mmCIF file of C-alpha atoms in Angstrom:
data_model
loop_
_atom_site.group_PDB
_atom_site.id
_atom_site.type_symbol
_atom_site.label_atom_id
_atom_site.label_comp_id
_atom_site.label_asym_id
_atom_site.label_seq_id
_atom_site.Cartn_x
_atom_site.Cartn_y
_atom_site.Cartn_z
ATOM 1 C CA MET A 1 -7.045 115.267 10.928
ATOM 2 C CA SER A 2 -10.561 114.790 9.588
ATOM 3 C CA SER A 3 -9.283 114.594 6.012
ATOM 4 C CA ILE A 4 -6.503 112.071 6.750
ATOM 5 C CA GLU A 5 -7.405 108.477 5.978
ATOM 6 C CA ASP A 6 -8.152 106.208 8.945
ATOM 7 C CA SER A 7 -5.652 103.517 7.989
ATOM 8 C CA HIS A 8 -2.541 105.607 8.626
ATOM 9 C CA LEU A 9 -0.320 105.141 11.658
ATOM 10 C CA LEU A 10 0.459 107.954 14.052
ATOM 11 C CA SER A 11 4.098 107.704 12.949
ATOM 12 C CA GLU A 12 3.136 108.457 9.328
ATOM 13 C CA LEU A 13 1.936 111.959 10.161
ATOM 14 C CA THR A 14 3.522 115.367 10.382
ATOM 15 C CA LEU A 15 2.309 116.724 13.715
ATOM 16 C CA PRO A 16 2.853 120.251 15.058
ATOM 17 C CA GLY A 17 3.670 120.267 18.761
ATOM 18 C CA THR A 18 4.698 122.609 21.549
ATOM 19 C CA HIS A 19 7.564 122.283 24.023
ATOM 20 C CA ASP A 20 6.753 122.844 27.706
ATOM 21 C CA SER A 21 3.167 123.469 26.689
ATOM 22 C CA LEU A 22 2.010 124.843 30.055
ATOM 23 C CA SER A 23 4.533 127.652 30.420
ATOM 24 C CA TYR A 24 2.039 130.228 29.109
ATOM 25 C CA TRP A 25 0.962 130.482 32.753
ATOM 26 C CA ILE A 26 4.042 132.609 33.410
ATOM 27 C CA SER A 27 2.566 135.408 31.287
ATOM 28 C CA LYS A 28 -0.720 135.283 33.212
ATOM 29 C CA ARG A 29 0.837 136.791 36.319
ATOM 30 C CA LYS A 30 3.611 139.247 37.107
ATOM 31 C CA ARG A 31 6.710 137.562 35.784
ATOM 32 C CA GLN A 32 9.454 137.096 38.343
ATOM 33 C CA THR A 33 13.105 137.891 37.656
ATOM 34 C CA GLY A 34 14.633 135.102 35.602
ATOM 35 C CA GLU A 35 11.348 133.571 34.462
ATOM 36 C CA GLU A 36 11.953 134.745 30.902
ATOM 37 C CA TRP A 37 14.259 131.708 30.792
ATOM 38 C CA ALA A 38 11.336 129.416 31.593
ATOM 39 C CA GLN A 39 8.517 130.754 29.413
ATOM 40 C CA THR A 40 8.262 128.941 26.098
ATOM 41 C CA GLN A 41 4.602 129.534 25.178
ATOM 42 C CA SER A 42 2.106 132.387 25.211
ATOM 43 C CA LEU A 43 -0.941 130.530 23.863
ATOM 44 C CA THR A 44 -3.216 128.629 26.263
ATOM 45 C CA LEU A 45 -3.816 124.904 25.736
ATOM 46 C CA PHE A 46 -7.139 125.601 24.010
ATOM 47 C CA GLU A 47 -5.503 128.209 21.769
ATOM 48 C CA GLN A 48 -2.696 125.806 20.900
ATOM 49 C CA LEU A 49 -5.155 123.056 19.992
ATOM 50 C CA ASP A 50 -7.424 125.414 18.047
ATOM 51 C CA ARG A 51 -4.467 126.546 15.927
ATOM 52 C CA GLY A 52 -3.486 122.987 15.006
ATOM 53 C CA ILE A 53 -1.112 121.797 17.731
ATOM 54 C CA ARG A 54 -1.601 118.057 18.295
ATOM 55 C CA PHE A 55 1.371 117.189 20.537
ATOM 56 C CA LEU A 56 1.459 118.569 24.074
ATOM 57 C CA ASP A 57 4.577 118.426 26.248
ATOM 58 C CA ILE A 58 3.284 118.318 29.833
ATOM 59 C CA ARG A 59 5.550 118.410 32.901
ATOM 60 C CA CYS A 60 4.159 117.756 36.395
ATOM 61 C CA ARG A 61 5.133 117.129 39.998
ATOM 62 C CA LEU A 62 3.326 115.054 42.599
ATOM 63 C CA THR A 63 1.711 117.504 45.037
ATOM 64 C CA GLY A 64 -0.792 115.325 46.895
ATOM 65 C CA PRO A 65 -2.731 112.044 46.828
ATOM 66 C CA ASN A 66 -3.591 111.365 43.183
ATOM 67 C CA THR A 67 -2.696 114.986 42.432
ATOM 68 C CA LEU A 68 -0.164 116.103 39.839
ATOM 69 C CA THR A 69 0.441 119.810 39.297
ATOM 70 C CA GLY A 70 1.778 121.369 36.113
ATOM 71 C CA CYS A 71 5.218 122.936 36.235
ATOM 72 C CA HIS A 72 8.404 123.840 34.403
ATOM 73 C CA GLY A 73 11.295 122.655 36.524
ATOM 74 C CA THR A 74 10.652 124.142 39.965
ATOM 75 C CA ILE A 75 8.200 126.797 38.707
ATOM 76 C CA MET A 76 4.701 125.618 39.564
ATOM 77 C CA PHE A 77 1.590 126.470 37.543
ATOM 78 C CA PRO A 78 -1.983 126.753 38.892
ATOM 79 C CA ILE A 79 -3.316 123.784 36.940
ATOM 80 C CA THR A 80 -3.539 120.106 37.846
ATOM 81 C CA PHE A 81 -3.112 117.158 35.523
ATOM 82 C CA SER A 82 -6.735 116.257 36.181
ATOM 83 C CA GLU A 83 -7.759 119.672 34.841
ATOM 84 C CA ILE A 84 -5.478 119.237 31.819
ATOM 85 C CA VAL A 85 -7.064 115.864 31.037
ATOM 86 C CA THR A 86 -10.545 117.369 31.389
ATOM 87 C CA ASP A 87 -9.635 120.277 29.112
ATOM 88 C CA CYS A 88 -8.314 117.867 26.476
ATOM 89 C CA ALA A 89 -11.440 115.709 26.776
ATOM 90 C CA ASN A 90 -13.713 118.734 26.350
ATOM 91 C CA TRP A 91 -11.767 119.893 23.313
ATOM 92 C CA LEU A 92 -11.882 116.416 21.753
ATOM 93 C CA THR A 93 -15.633 116.218 22.340
ATOM 94 C CA SER A 94 -15.961 119.299 20.140
ATOM 95 C CA HIS A 95 -13.447 117.925 17.617
ATOM 96 C CA PRO A 96 -14.151 114.159 17.434
ATOM 97 C CA SER A 97 -12.097 113.617 14.266
ATOM 98 C CA GLU A 98 -8.901 114.731 16.041
ATOM 99 C CA CYS A 99 -6.548 113.104 18.528
ATOM 100 C CA ILE A 100 -4.012 114.571 20.952
ATOM 101 C CA VAL A 101 -0.619 113.090 21.744
ATOM 102 C CA LEU A 102 0.159 113.999 25.347
ATOM 103 C CA SER A 103 3.716 113.557 26.589
ATOM 104 C CA LEU A 104 3.846 113.411 30.391
ATOM 105 C CA LYS A 105 7.103 113.789 32.319
ATOM 106 C CA ASN A 106 7.808 113.730 36.055
ATOM 107 C CA GLU A 107 9.802 116.919 36.700
ATOM 108 C CA GLU A 108 11.195 115.608 39.986
ATOM 109 C CA LYS A 109 14.861 115.097 39.099
ATOM 110 C CA LYS A 110 15.592 112.094 41.327
ATOM 111 C CA PRO A 111 12.286 110.918 42.771
ATOM 112 C CA ALA A 112 12.250 108.245 45.455
ATOM 113 C CA ALA A 113 10.714 104.916 44.502
ATOM 114 C CA GLN A 114 7.641 105.679 46.598
ATOM 115 C CA THR A 115 7.166 109.029 44.847
ATOM 116 C CA MET A 116 7.601 107.418 41.435
ATOM 117 C CA GLY A 117 4.882 104.902 42.252
ATOM 118 C CA ALA A 118 2.542 107.591 43.546
ATOM 119 C CA PHE A 119 3.147 109.723 40.428
ATOM 120 C CA ALA A 120 2.281 106.785 38.162
ATOM 121 C CA GLN A 121 -0.808 105.982 40.237
ATOM 122 C CA ALA A 122 -2.000 109.590 40.047
ATOM 123 C CA ALA A 123 -1.443 109.753 36.294
ATOM 124 C CA ALA A 124 -3.383 106.525 35.746
ATOM 125 C CA ALA A 125 -6.222 107.680 37.999
ATOM 126 C CA ASN A 126 -6.533 111.053 36.272
ATOM 127 C CA LEU A 127 -6.397 109.550 32.790
ATOM 128 C CA GLY A 128 -8.878 106.830 33.733
ATOM 129 C CA ALA A 129 -11.404 109.235 35.233
ATOM 130 C CA ILE A 130 -12.958 109.865 31.818
ATOM 131 C CA PRO A 131 -14.022 106.553 30.240
ATOM 132 C CA SER A 132 -12.639 105.729 26.787
ATOM 133 C CA LEU A 133 -10.544 108.910 26.618
ATOM 134 C CA LEU A 134 -7.114 107.254 26.748
ATOM 135 C CA HIS A 135 -5.988 104.936 23.974
ATOM 136 C CA PRO A 136 -5.197 101.868 26.104
ATOM 137 C CA ALA A 137 -2.584 100.096 24.005
ATOM 138 C CA ASP A 138 1.194 100.577 24.085
ATOM 139 C CA ASP A 139 1.601 100.301 20.319
ATOM 140 C CA LEU A 140 1.594 102.812 17.467
ATOM 141 C CA PRO A 141 -2.100 103.321 16.764
ATOM 142 C CA ARG A 142 -3.869 103.954 13.514
ATOM 143 C CA LEU A 143 -6.029 107.042 13.266
ATOM 144 C CA SER A 144 -9.168 104.905 13.172
ATOM 145 C CA ASP A 145 -8.351 103.758 16.732
ATOM 146 C CA VAL A 146 -7.664 107.150 18.280
ATOM 147 C CA ARG A 147 -9.999 109.757 16.839
ATOM 148 C CA GLY A 148 -11.469 111.659 19.752
ATOM 149 C CA ARG A 149 -8.894 110.196 22.146
ATOM 150 C CA LEU A 150 -5.679 110.936 24.002
ATOM 151 C CA ILE A 151 -2.472 109.054 23.231
ATOM 152 C CA LEU A 152 -0.102 109.057 26.199
ATOM 153 C CA LEU A 153 3.638 109.240 25.589
ATOM 154 C CA ARG A 154 4.855 108.140 29.012
ATOM 155 C CA ARG A 155 8.179 109.610 30.145
ATOM 156 C CA PHE A 156 8.082 108.035 33.608
ATOM 157 C CA ASP A 157 8.313 104.515 35.019
ATOM 158 C CA ALA A 158 4.944 102.863 35.504
ATOM 159 C CA PRO A 159 3.059 99.644 34.906
ATOM 160 C CA PRO A 160 1.920 99.415 31.279
ATOM 161 C CA LEU A 161 0.288 102.747 30.513
ATOM 162 C CA GLY A 162 0.374 104.380 27.095
ATOM 163 C CA ILE A 163 3.464 104.390 24.872
ATOM 164 C CA ASP A 164 6.637 103.782 26.871
ATOM 165 C CA ALA A 165 9.139 106.623 26.373
ATOM 166 C CA THR A 166 10.981 106.315 29.686
ATOM 167 C CA HIS A 167 14.345 106.097 27.913
ATOM 168 C CA TRP A 168 14.934 109.786 27.254
ATOM 169 C CA PRO A 169 18.441 111.115 28.006
ATOM 170 C CA ASP A 170 18.589 114.837 28.721
ATOM 171 C CA ASP A 171 19.838 117.373 26.173
ATOM 172 C CA THR A 172 20.763 115.009 23.369
ATOM 173 C CA ALA A 173 19.657 113.268 20.174
ATOM 174 C CA PHE A 174 19.127 109.520 20.192
ATOM 175 C CA ARG A 175 17.502 106.481 18.631
ATOM 176 C CA HIS A 176 15.835 103.887 20.850
ATOM 177 C CA THR A 177 13.501 100.920 20.506
ATOM 178 C CA ASN A 178 11.270 100.259 23.518
ATOM 179 C CA LYS A 179 10.043 96.902 24.823
ATOM 180 C CA ALA A 180 6.918 97.090 22.676
ATOM 181 C CA GLY A 181 9.093 97.392 19.568
ATOM 182 C CA ILE A 182 8.429 101.073 18.867
ATOM 183 C CA THR A 183 11.508 102.850 17.524
ATOM 184 C CA PHE A 184 11.946 106.507 18.440
ATOM 185 C CA VAL A 185 14.269 108.978 16.755
ATOM 186 C CA VAL A 186 14.443 111.969 19.095
ATOM 187 C CA GLN A 187 16.286 115.275 18.697
ATOM 188 C CA ASP A 188 15.969 117.113 22.003
ATOM 189 C CA LYS A 189 19.204 119.057 22.395
ATOM 190 C CA TRP A 190 18.364 122.361 24.049
ATOM 191 C CA ASN A 191 21.638 123.766 25.432
ATOM 192 C CA MET A 192 22.744 126.385 22.921
ATOM 193 C CA GLY A 193 26.172 126.793 24.515
ATOM 194 C CA ALA A 194 27.532 124.128 22.175
ATOM 195 C CA PHE A 195 27.046 126.388 19.150
ATOM 196 C CA GLY A 196 29.619 129.073 19.866
ATOM 197 C CA GLY A 197 27.220 131.851 20.751
ATOM 198 C CA GLN A 198 25.020 131.380 17.675
ATOM 199 C CA ILE A 199 21.448 130.167 17.320
ATOM 200 C CA PHE A 200 21.325 129.275 13.633
ATOM 201 C CA PRO A 201 23.405 126.043 13.934
ATOM 202 C CA LYS A 202 20.671 124.518 16.102
ATOM 203 C CA PHE A 203 18.521 124.430 12.976
ATOM 204 C CA THR A 204 21.146 123.476 10.399
ATOM 205 C CA SER A 205 22.951 120.889 12.548
ATOM 206 C CA LEU A 206 20.051 119.309 14.420
ATOM 207 C CA VAL A 207 16.511 120.238 13.379
ATOM 208 C CA GLU A 208 16.909 120.193 9.598
ATOM 209 C CA PRO A 209 18.808 116.869 9.360
ATOM 210 C CA VAL A 210 16.097 115.105 11.367
ATOM 211 C CA LEU A 211 13.373 116.646 9.192
ATOM 212 C CA ARG A 212 15.131 115.317 6.114
ATOM 213 C CA LYS A 213 15.716 111.915 7.683
ATOM 214 C CA ALA A 214 12.061 111.566 8.645
ATOM 215 C CA SER A 215 10.894 112.428 5.135
ATOM 216 C CA GLU A 216 13.334 109.994 3.521
ATOM 217 C CA ASP A 217 12.880 107.047 5.911
ATOM 218 C CA SER A 218 10.968 104.213 4.256
ATOM 219 C CA ASN A 219 10.172 102.663 7.655
ATOM 220 C CA LEU A 220 6.944 104.462 8.463
ATOM 221 C CA ARG A 221 6.719 102.759 11.870
ATOM 222 C CA THR A 222 9.557 104.893 13.269
ATOM 223 C CA LEU A 223 8.313 107.768 15.413
ATOM 224 C CA TYR A 224 10.305 110.982 14.903
ATOM 225 C CA LEU A 225 10.251 113.717 17.567
ATOM 226 C CA ASN A 226 12.150 116.874 16.680
ATOM 227 C CA PHE A 227 12.454 119.691 19.243
ATOM 228 C CA CYS A 228 13.180 123.175 17.874
ATOM 229 C CA ASN A 229 13.586 124.869 21.251
ATOM 230 C CA GLY A 230 16.774 125.985 22.959
ATOM 231 C CA MET A 231 18.180 128.230 25.663
ATOM 232 C CA SER A 232 21.387 129.238 27.458
ATOM 233 C CA PRO A 233 22.931 131.683 26.718
ATOM 234 C CA PHE A 234 19.746 132.795 24.919
ATOM 235 C CA THR A 235 16.168 132.923 26.190
ATOM 236 C CA PRO A 236 13.613 130.577 24.587
ATOM 237 C CA ALA A 237 11.992 133.596 22.894
ATOM 238 C CA GLN A 238 15.300 134.648 21.327
ATOM 239 C CA VAL A 239 15.894 131.138 20.027
ATOM 240 C CA ALA A 240 12.362 130.858 18.637
ATOM 241 C CA SER A 241 12.642 134.206 16.840
ATOM 242 C CA THR A 242 15.596 132.793 14.887
ATOM 243 C CA ILE A 243 14.634 129.117 14.510
ATOM 244 C CA ASN A 244 10.939 129.478 13.659
ATOM 245 C CA PRO A 245 11.439 131.595 10.498
ATOM 246 C CA ARG A 246 13.983 129.014 9.252
ATOM 247 C CA LEU A 247 11.528 126.231 9.994
ATOM 248 C CA LEU A 248 8.778 128.089 8.138
ATOM 249 C CA ASN A 249 11.060 128.550 5.143
ATOM 250 C CA PHE A 250 11.895 124.842 5.179
ATOM 251 C CA VAL A 251 8.327 123.546 5.402
ATOM 252 C CA THR A 252 7.065 126.072 2.848
ATOM 253 C CA HIS A 253 9.423 124.617 0.238
ATOM 254 C CA ALA A 254 9.396 120.999 1.426
ATOM 255 C CA PRO A 255 7.603 118.355 -0.620
ATOM 256 C CA PRO A 256 4.584 117.082 1.309
ATOM 257 C CA GLY A 257 5.221 113.945 3.334
ATOM 258 C CA ARG A 258 6.032 112.535 6.764
ATOM 259 C CA TYR A 259 8.246 114.800 8.899
ATOM 260 C CA GLY A 260 7.271 113.508 12.344
ATOM 261 C CA VAL A 261 6.387 115.459 15.469
ATOM 262 C CA ILE A 262 7.884 118.965 15.421
ATOM 263 C CA CYS A 263 7.856 120.657 18.837
ATOM 264 C CA MET A 264 8.221 124.431 18.928
ATOM 265 C CA ASP A 265 8.420 127.360 21.306
ATOM 266 C CA PHE A 266 6.115 130.294 20.508
ATOM 267 C CA PRO A 267 4.984 128.804 17.144
ATOM 268 C CA GLU A 268 2.681 131.767 16.541
ATOM 269 C CA ILE A 269 5.438 134.411 16.444
ATOM 270 C CA VAL A 270 6.011 133.862 12.722
ATOM 271 C CA GLU A 271 3.051 135.170 10.733
ATOM 272 C CA GLY A 272 0.450 133.993 13.240
ATOM 273 C CA ALA A 273 -0.740 130.459 12.506
ATOM 274 C CA ARG A 274 1.058 130.082 9.163
ATOM 275 C CA LEU A 275 3.885 127.896 10.502
ATOM 276 C CA ILE A 276 1.460 125.474 12.129
ATOM 277 C CA ARG A 277 -0.807 125.495 9.074
ATOM 278 C CA ASN A 278 2.071 124.758 6.691
ATOM 279 C CA LEU A 279 3.185 121.855 8.877
ATOM 280 C CA VAL A 280 -0.325 120.393 8.825
ATOM 281 C CA GLU A 281 -0.487 120.726 5.032
ATOM 282 C CA LEU A 282 2.550 118.458 4.689
ATOM 283 C CA ASN A 283 0.102 115.598 5.348
ATOM 284 C CA ALA A 284 -1.420 116.055 1.871
ATOM 285 C CA PRO A 285 -0.207 112.670 0.489
ATOM 286 C CA ILE A 286 -2.232 110.740 3.096
ATOM 287 C CA ALA A 287 -5.267 113.034 3.055
ATOM 288 C CA ALA A 288 -8.377 113.007 0.921
ATOM 289 C CA PRO A 289 -7.849 114.558 -2.531
ATOM 290 C CA GLY A 290 -8.183 118.331 -2.399
ATOM 291 C CA ALA A 291 -8.108 118.492 1.399
ATOM 292 C CA PHE A 292 -5.044 120.725 1.368
ATOM 293 C CA PRO A 293 -4.020 123.332 -1.206
ATOM 294 C CA ILE A 294 -1.578 122.239 -3.874
ATOM 295 C CA ARG A 295 1.852 123.650 -3.053
ATOM 296 C CA PRO A 296 4.859 123.929 -5.332
ATOM 297 C CA GLN A 297 7.040 120.860 -4.917
ATOM 298 C CA ALA A 298 10.789 121.172 -5.204
ATOM 299 C CA PRO A 299 12.945 118.094 -5.843
ATOM 300 C CA ASP A 300 15.056 119.134 -2.873
ATOM 301 C CA ILE A 301 15.118 121.870 -0.275
ATOM 302 C CA PRO A 302 18.201 124.047 -0.578
ATOM 303 C CA HIS A 303 20.428 124.313 2.455
ATOM 304 C CA HIS A 304 20.333 127.935 3.565
ATOM 305 C CA SER A 305 23.442 129.650 4.851
ATOM 306 C CA PRO A 306 22.837 132.685 7.059
ATOM 307 C CA ALA A 307 24.100 136.104 6.219
ATOM 308 C CA ALA A 308 26.338 137.734 8.770
ATOM 309 C CA SER A 309 23.381 139.692 10.112
ATOM 310 C CA GLU A 310 21.489 136.432 10.729
ATOM 311 C CA LYS A 311 24.098 134.872 12.957
ATOM 312 C CA ALA A 312 22.234 135.735 16.110
#
């Protein structure tokens, strides 16, 4: 982000992100039967950030007074939210020109009101433990306001804290404007059962249209969040092995511009860091001249139809 001009809003950027960013913990121990359905990452948080990821999807449960513990559904990970915040702060100290968007969700499906309040209190306490780390406002910030800081995308009820994203229906695509006037366009449909036993339509029917819409939208204050993950009847790894190459092909031929936040599973499985790097390079129009290599620009990106062998 060091080469991107300070005046630009967060919503004007193309940001690589990960889905269920903590699930790499599953690979750090003997994987239990069925946990292949839960693992969506193999890179640690530091490795994700070092490779260019700037959006983290963090899920936690309340496990004690002012204590949130990372998880994926009911699978718990040996890391607390306090440790996650500290890790992000340490990374930002070494990379002061960057910022991290951190989405935090309460994984308790139907928490009691008391639990909801305690979760919000714990999140606020953990985020407030490091002075000046959290961007305090609930608006869309400009880069000049958030370099070296965390931006919270809050997916749980709480007093004003970060950007309010509590309206988030499960397994769907939607458009919503919150009370602060921020408009979200979110594509977060993960159940692959709707695609007749094929993976490819997830990209052509959901991911690609939102990429195109983000790049064509003249309202640069709309925040686009586009999730490339999926499962059931496929594992996340199987979905990523089909979706990520299509995404790489798209961004390699796409004209530079705003494509929003793109959240991926296993982003490194396609040619190492190339997918993340190519996403970052789409920010060329708002970066300093020469910051990113000049890429061939096509007037439009052709819609790709899979061969029979690709219909996995």
